[in-house]
PDB file of C-alpha atoms in Angstrom:
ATOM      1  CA  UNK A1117     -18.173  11.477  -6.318  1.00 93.00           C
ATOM      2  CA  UNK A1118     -20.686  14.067  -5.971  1.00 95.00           C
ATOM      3  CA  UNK A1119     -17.440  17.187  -5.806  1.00 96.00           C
ATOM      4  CA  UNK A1120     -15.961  15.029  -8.941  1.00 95.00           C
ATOM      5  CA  UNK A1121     -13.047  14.334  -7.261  1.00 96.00           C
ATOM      6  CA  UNK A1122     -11.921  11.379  -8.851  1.00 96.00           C
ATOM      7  CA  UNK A1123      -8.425  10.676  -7.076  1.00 95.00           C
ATOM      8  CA  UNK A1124     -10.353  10.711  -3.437  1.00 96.00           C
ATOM      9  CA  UNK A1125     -12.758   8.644  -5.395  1.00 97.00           C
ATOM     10  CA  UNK A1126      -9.834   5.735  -6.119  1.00 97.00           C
ATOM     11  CA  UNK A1127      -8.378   6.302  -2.690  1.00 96.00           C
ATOM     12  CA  UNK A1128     -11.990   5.615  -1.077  1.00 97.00           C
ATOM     13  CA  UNK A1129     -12.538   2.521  -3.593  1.00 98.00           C
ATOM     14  CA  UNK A1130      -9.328   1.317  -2.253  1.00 97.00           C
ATOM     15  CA  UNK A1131      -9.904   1.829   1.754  1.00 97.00           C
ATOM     16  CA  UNK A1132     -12.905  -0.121   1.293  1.00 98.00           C
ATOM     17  CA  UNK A1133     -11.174  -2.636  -0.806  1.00 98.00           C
ATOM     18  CA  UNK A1134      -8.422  -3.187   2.182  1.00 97.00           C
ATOM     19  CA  UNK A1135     -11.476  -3.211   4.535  1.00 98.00           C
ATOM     20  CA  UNK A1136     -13.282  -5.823   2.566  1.00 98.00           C
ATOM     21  CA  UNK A1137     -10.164  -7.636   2.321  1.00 97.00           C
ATOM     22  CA  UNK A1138      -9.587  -8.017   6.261  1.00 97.00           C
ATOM     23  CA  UNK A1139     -13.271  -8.870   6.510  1.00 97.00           C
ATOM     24  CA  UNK A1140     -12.698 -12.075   4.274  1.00 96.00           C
ATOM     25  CA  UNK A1141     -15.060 -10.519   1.345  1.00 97.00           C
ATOM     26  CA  UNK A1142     -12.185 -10.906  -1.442  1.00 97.00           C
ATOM     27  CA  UNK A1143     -14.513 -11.223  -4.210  1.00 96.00           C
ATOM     28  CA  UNK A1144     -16.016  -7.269  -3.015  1.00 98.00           C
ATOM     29  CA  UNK A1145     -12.693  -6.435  -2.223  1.00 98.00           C
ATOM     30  CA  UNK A1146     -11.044  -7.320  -6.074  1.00 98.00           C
ATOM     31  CA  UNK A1147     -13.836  -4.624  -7.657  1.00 98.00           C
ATOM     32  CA  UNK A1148     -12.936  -1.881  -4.924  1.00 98.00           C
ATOM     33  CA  UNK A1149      -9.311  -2.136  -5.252  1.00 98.00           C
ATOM     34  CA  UNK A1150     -10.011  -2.502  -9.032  1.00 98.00           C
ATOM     35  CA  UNK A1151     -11.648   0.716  -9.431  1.00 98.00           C
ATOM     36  CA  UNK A1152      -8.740   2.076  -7.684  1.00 98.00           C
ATOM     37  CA  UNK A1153      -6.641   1.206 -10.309  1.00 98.00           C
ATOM     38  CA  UNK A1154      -8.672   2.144 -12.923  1.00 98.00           C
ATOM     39  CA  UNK A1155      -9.174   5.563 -11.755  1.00 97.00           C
ATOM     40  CA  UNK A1156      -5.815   5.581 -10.980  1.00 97.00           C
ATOM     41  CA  UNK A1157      -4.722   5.126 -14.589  1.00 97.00           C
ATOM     42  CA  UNK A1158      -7.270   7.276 -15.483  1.00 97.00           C
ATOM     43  CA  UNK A1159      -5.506   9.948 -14.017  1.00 96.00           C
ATOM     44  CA  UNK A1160      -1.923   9.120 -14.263  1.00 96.00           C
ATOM     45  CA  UNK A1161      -1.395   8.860 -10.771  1.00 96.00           C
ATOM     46  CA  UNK A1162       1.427   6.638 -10.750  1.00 97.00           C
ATOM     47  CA  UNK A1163       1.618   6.150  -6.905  1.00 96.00           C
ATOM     48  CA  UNK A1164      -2.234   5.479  -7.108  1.00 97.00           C
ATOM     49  CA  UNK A1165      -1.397   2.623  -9.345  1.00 98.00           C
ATOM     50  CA  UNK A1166       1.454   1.288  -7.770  1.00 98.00           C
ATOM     51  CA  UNK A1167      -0.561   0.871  -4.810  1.00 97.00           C
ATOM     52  CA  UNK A1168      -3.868  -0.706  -6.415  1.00 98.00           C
ATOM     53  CA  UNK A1169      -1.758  -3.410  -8.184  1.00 98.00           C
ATOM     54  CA  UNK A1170       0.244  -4.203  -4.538  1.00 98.00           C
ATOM     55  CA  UNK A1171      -3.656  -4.180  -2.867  1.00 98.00           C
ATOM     56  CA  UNK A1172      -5.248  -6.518  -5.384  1.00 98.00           C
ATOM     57  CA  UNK A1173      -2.000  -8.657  -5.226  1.00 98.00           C
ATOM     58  CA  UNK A1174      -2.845  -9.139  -1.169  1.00 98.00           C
ATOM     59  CA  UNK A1175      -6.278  -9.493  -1.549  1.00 98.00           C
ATOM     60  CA  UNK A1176      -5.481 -12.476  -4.045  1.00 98.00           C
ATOM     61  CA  UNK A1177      -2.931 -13.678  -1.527  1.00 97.00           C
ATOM     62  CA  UNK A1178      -5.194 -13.593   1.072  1.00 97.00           C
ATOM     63  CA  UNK A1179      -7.477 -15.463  -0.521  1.00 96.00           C
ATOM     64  CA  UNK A1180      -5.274 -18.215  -1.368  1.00 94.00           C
ATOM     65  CA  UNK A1181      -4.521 -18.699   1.962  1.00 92.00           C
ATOM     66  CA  UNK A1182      -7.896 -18.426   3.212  1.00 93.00           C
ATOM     67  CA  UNK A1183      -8.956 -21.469   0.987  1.00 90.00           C
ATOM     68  CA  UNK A1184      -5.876 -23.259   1.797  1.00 84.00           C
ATOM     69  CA  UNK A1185      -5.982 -23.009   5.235  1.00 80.00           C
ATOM     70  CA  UNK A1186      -9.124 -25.539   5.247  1.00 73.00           C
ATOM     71  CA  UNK A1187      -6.523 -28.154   3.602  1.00 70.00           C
ATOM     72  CA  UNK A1188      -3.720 -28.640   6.082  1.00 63.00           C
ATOM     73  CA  UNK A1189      -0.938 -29.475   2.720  1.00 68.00           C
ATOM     74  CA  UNK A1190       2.659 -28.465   1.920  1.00 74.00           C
ATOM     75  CA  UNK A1191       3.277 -25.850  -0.412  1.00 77.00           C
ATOM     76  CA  UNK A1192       2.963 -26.777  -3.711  1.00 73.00           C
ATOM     77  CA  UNK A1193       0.641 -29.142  -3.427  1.00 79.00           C
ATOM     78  CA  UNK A1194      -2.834 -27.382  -3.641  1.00 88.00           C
ATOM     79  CA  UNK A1195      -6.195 -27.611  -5.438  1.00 90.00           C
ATOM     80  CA  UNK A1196      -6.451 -25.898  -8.641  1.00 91.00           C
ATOM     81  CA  UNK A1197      -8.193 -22.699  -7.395  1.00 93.00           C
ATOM     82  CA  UNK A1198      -6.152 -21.832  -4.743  1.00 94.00           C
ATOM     83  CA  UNK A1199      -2.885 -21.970  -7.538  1.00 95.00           C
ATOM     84  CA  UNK A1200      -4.902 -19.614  -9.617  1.00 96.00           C
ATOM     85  CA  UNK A1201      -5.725 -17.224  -7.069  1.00 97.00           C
ATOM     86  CA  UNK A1202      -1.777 -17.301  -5.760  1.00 97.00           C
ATOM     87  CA  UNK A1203      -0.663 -16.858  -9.703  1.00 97.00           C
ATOM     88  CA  UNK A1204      -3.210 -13.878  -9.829  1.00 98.00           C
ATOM     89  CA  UNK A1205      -1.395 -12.489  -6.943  1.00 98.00           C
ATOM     90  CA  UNK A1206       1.826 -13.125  -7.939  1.00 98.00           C
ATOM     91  CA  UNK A1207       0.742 -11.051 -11.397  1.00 98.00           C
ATOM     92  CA  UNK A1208      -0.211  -8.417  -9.696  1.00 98.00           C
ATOM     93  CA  UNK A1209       2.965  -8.519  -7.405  1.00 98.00           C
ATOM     94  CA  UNK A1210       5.288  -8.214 -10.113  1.00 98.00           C
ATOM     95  CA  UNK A1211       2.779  -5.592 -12.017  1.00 98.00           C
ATOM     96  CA  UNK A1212       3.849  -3.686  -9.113  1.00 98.00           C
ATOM     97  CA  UNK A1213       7.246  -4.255  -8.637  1.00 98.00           C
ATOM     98  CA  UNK A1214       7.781  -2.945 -12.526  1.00 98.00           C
ATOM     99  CA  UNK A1215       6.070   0.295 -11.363  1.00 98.00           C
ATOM    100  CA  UNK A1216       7.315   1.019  -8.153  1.00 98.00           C
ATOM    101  CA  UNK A1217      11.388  -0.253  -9.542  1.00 98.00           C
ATOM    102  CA  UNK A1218       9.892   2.889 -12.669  1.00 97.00           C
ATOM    103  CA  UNK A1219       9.257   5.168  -9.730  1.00 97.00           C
ATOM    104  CA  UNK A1220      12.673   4.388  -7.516  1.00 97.00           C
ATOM    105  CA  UNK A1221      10.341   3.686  -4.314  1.00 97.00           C
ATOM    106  CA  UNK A1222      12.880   1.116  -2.741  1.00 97.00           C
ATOM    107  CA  UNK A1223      11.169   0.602   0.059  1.00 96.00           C
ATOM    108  CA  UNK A1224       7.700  -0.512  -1.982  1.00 97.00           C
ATOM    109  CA  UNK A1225      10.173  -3.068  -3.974  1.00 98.00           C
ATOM    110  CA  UNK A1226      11.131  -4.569  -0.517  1.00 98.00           C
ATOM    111  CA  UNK A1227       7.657  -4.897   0.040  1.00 97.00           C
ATOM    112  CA  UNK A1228       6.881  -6.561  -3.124  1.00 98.00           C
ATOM    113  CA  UNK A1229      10.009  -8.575  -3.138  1.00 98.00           C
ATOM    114  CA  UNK A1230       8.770 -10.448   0.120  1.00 98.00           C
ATOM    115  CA  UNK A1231       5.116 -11.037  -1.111  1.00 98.00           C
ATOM    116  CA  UNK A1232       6.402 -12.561  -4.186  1.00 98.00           C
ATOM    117  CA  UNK A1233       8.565 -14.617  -2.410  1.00 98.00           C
ATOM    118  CA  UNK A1234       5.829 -15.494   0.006  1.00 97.00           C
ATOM    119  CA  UNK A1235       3.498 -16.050  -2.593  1.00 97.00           C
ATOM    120  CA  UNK A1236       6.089 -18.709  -5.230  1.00 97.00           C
ATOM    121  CA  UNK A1237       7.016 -19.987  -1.437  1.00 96.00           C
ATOM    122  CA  UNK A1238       3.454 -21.425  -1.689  1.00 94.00           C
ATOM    123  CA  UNK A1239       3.249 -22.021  -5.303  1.00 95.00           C
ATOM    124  CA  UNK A1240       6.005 -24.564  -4.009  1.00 95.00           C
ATOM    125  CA  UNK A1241       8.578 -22.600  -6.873  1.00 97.00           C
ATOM    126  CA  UNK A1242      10.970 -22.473  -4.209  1.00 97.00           C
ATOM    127  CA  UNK A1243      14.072 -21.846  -5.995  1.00 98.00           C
ATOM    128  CA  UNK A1244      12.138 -18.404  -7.578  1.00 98.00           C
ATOM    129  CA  UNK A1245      11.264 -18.070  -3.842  1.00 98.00           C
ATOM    130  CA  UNK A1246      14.635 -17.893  -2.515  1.00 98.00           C
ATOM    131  CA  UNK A1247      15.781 -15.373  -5.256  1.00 98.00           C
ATOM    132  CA  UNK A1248      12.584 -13.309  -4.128  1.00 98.00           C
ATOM    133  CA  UNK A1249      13.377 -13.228  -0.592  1.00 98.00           C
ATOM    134  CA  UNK A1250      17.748 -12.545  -1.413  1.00 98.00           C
ATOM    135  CA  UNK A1251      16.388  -9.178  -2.725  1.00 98.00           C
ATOM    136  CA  UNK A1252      14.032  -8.691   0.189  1.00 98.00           C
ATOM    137  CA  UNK A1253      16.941  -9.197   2.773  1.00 98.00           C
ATOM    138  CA  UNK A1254      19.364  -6.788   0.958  1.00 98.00           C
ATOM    139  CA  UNK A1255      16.660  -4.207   0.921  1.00 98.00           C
ATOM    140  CA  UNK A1256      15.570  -4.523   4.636  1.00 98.00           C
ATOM    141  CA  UNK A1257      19.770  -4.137   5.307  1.00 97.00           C
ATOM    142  CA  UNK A1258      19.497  -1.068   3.281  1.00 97.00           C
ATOM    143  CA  UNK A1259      16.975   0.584   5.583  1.00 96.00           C
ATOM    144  CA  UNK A1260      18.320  -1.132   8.824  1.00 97.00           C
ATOM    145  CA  UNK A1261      14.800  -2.597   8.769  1.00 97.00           C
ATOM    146  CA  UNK A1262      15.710  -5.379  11.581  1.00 97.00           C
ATOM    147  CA  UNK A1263      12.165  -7.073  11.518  1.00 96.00           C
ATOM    148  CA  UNK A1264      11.797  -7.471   7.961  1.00 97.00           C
ATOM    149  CA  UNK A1265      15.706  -8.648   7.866  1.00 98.00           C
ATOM    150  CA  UNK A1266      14.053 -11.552  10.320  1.00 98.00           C
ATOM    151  CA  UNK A1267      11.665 -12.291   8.421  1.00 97.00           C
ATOM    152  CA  UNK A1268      13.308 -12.443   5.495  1.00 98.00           C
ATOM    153  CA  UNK A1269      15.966 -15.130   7.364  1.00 98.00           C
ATOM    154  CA  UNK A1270      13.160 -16.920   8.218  1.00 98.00           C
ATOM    155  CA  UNK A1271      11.538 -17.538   4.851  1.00 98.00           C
ATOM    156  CA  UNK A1272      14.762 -18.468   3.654  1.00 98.00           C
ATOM    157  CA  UNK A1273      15.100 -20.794   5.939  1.00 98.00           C
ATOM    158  CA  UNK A1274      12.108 -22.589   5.175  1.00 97.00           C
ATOM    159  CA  UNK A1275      12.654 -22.459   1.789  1.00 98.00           C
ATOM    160  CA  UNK A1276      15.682 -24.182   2.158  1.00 98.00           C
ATOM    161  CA  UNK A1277      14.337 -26.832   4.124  1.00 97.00           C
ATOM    162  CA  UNK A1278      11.943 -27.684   1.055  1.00 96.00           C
ATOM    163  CA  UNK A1279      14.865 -28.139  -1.420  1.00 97.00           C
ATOM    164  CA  UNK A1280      16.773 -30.660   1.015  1.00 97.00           C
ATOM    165  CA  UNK A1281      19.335 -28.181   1.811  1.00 98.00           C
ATOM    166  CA  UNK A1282      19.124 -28.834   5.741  1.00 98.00           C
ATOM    167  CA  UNK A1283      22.444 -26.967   6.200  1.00 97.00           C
ATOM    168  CA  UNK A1284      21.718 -23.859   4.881  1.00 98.00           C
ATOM    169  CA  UNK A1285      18.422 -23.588   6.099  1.00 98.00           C
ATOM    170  CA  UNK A1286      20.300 -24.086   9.292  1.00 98.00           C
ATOM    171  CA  UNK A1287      22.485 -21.300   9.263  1.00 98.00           C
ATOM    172  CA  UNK A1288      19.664 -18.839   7.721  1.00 98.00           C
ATOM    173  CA  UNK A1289      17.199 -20.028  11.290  1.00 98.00           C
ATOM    174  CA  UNK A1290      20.159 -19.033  13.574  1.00 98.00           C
ATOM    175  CA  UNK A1291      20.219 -15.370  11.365  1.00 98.00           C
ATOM    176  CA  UNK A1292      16.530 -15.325  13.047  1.00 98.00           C
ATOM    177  CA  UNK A1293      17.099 -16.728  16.518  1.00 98.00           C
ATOM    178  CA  UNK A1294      19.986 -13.904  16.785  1.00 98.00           C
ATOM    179  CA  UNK A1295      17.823 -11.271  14.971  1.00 97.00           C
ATOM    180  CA  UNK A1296      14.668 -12.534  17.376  1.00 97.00           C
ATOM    181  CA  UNK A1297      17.049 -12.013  20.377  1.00 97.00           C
ATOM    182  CA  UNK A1298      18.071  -8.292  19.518  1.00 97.00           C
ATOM    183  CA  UNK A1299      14.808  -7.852  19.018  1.00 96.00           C
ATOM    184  CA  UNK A1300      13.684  -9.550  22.060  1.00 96.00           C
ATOM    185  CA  UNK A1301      10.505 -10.812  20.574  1.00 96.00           C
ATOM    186  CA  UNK A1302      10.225 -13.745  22.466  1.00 96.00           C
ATOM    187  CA  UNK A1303       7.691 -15.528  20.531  1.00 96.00           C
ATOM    188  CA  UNK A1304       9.949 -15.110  17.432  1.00 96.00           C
ATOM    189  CA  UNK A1305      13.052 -16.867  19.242  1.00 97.00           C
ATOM    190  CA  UNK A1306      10.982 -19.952  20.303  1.00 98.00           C
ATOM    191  CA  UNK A1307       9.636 -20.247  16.604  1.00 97.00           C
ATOM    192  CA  UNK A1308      13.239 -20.086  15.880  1.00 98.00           C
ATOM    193  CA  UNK A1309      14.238 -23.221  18.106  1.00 98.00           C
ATOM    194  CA  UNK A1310      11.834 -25.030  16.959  1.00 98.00           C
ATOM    195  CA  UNK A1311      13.029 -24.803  13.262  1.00 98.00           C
ATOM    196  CA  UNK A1312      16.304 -25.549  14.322  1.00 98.00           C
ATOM    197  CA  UNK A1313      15.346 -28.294  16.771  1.00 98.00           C
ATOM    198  CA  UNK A1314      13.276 -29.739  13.253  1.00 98.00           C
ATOM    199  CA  UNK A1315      16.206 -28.871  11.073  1.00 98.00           C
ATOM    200  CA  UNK A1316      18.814 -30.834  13.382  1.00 98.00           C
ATOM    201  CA  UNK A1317      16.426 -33.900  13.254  1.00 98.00           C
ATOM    202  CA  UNK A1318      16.272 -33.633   9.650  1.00 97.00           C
ATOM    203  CA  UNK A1319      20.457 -33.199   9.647  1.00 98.00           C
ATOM    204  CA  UNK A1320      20.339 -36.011  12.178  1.00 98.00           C
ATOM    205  CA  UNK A1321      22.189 -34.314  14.657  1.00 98.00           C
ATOM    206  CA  UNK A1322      20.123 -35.614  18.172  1.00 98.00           C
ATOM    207  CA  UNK A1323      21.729 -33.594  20.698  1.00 98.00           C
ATOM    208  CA  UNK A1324      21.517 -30.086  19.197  1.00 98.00           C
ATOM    209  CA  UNK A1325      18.216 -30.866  18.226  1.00 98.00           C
ATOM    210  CA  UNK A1326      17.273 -31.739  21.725  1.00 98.00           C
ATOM    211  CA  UNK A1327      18.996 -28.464  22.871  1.00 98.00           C
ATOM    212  CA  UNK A1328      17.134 -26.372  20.271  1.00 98.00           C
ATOM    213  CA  UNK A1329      14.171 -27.858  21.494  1.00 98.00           C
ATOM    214  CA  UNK A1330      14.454 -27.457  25.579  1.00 98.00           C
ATOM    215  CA  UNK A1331      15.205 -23.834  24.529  1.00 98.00           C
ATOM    216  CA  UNK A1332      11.569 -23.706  22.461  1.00 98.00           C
ATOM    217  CA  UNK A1333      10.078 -25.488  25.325  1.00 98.00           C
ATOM    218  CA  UNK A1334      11.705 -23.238  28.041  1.00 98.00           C
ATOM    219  CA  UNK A1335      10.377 -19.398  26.310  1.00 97.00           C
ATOM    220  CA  UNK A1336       6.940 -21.381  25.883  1.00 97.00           C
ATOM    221  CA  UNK A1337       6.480 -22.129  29.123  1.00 97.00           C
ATOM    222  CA  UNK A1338       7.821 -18.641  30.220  1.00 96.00           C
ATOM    223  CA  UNK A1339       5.331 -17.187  27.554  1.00 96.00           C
ATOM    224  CA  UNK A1340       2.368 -19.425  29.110  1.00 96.00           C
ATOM    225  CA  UNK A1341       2.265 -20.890  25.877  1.00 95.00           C
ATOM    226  CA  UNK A1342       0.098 -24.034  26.274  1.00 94.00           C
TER     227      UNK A1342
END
């Protein structure tokens, strides 16, 4: 401020927005990464922007999930503030996906694509969810992003689950378990059997569920997972 540099200024503000945000001050955290944007705008830094709308969109999203952690519910069923904080960060989400689609930043859509999905997921839309999280997966295959491709499985999966289609959700939670095992993140392959040991006992197929879930219990015990 005092050199007038008003781009450092925004990128400060939004630093101490993110910071804010991880500390669980998301009320601090909206005016930071608020004045990023403005400033932002102000100059017609279009990157600037792009990034305050994604950071007030997780801050939002953050917050929803902070206030519905303390109500153990399915998505879709929440308290009115906690939809209006998850609507506010969908709005922002999409604010951002317009601008960074504008810019060509692919990998920023992939980004946004997977919060929005994440955040409708919640919102218990999860037929908009599932469309979200399609255009997540083909951009993580783009970049040969294997992680996000997981995660992307893995959401779909659940999704799935939500609308009754046990099958599908099936074959999206062995996508993961595979994905988990190239990746050899343990952890990730025994969240994996347990989905599909749930998802057989939904499709009421005992035995593979049992299998599923010996395989969950197996990697937990390895893991020291009590």
């Amino acid at each position: 401020r005092t050199i007038g540099d008003r781009i450092g200024e925004a990128k400060a503000s939004g630093n101490l927005g993110n910071t804010l945000k991880i500390l669980g001050q998301f009320d601090e955290a909206v005016v930071c990464c608020q004045r990023h944007l403005d400033i932002s705008q102000e100059q017609g830094d279009k990157v600037g922007e792009a990034r305050a709308l994604y950071n007030i969109g997780n801050v939002y999203h953050a917050k929803g999930k902070h206030l519905s952690w303390n109500m153990a519910q399915d998505p879709g069923c929440l308290p009115q503030e906690v939809k209006e904080t998850l609507q506010k960060a969908s709005e922002y989400y999409e604010r951002n996906l317009s601008l960074v689609k504008e810019l060509g930043d692919r990998a920023a859509q992939g980004r946004a694509y997977g919060n929005l999905g994440n955040t409708q997921y919640l919102l218990g839309n999860f037929s908009e969810a599932i469309a979200f999280h399609k255009e997540r997966l083909a951009i993580a295959k783009e970049f040969g992003d294997k992680a996000a491709e997981r995660r992307a499985y893995s959401n779909l999966g659940n999704a799935h689950i939500f609308l009754g289609r046990f099958d599908i959700s099936a074959e999206y939670y062995k996508k993961t378990l595979q994905l988990a095992r190239q990746l050899k993140d343990q952890a990730v392959e025994a969240q994996a059997c347990y989905s599909l040991g749930n998802t057989y006992t939904l499709l009421q197929e005992y035995e593979r569920a049992i299998e599923y879930h010996l395989k969950h219990l197996v990697i937990a015990q390895e893991l020291g997972d009590r």
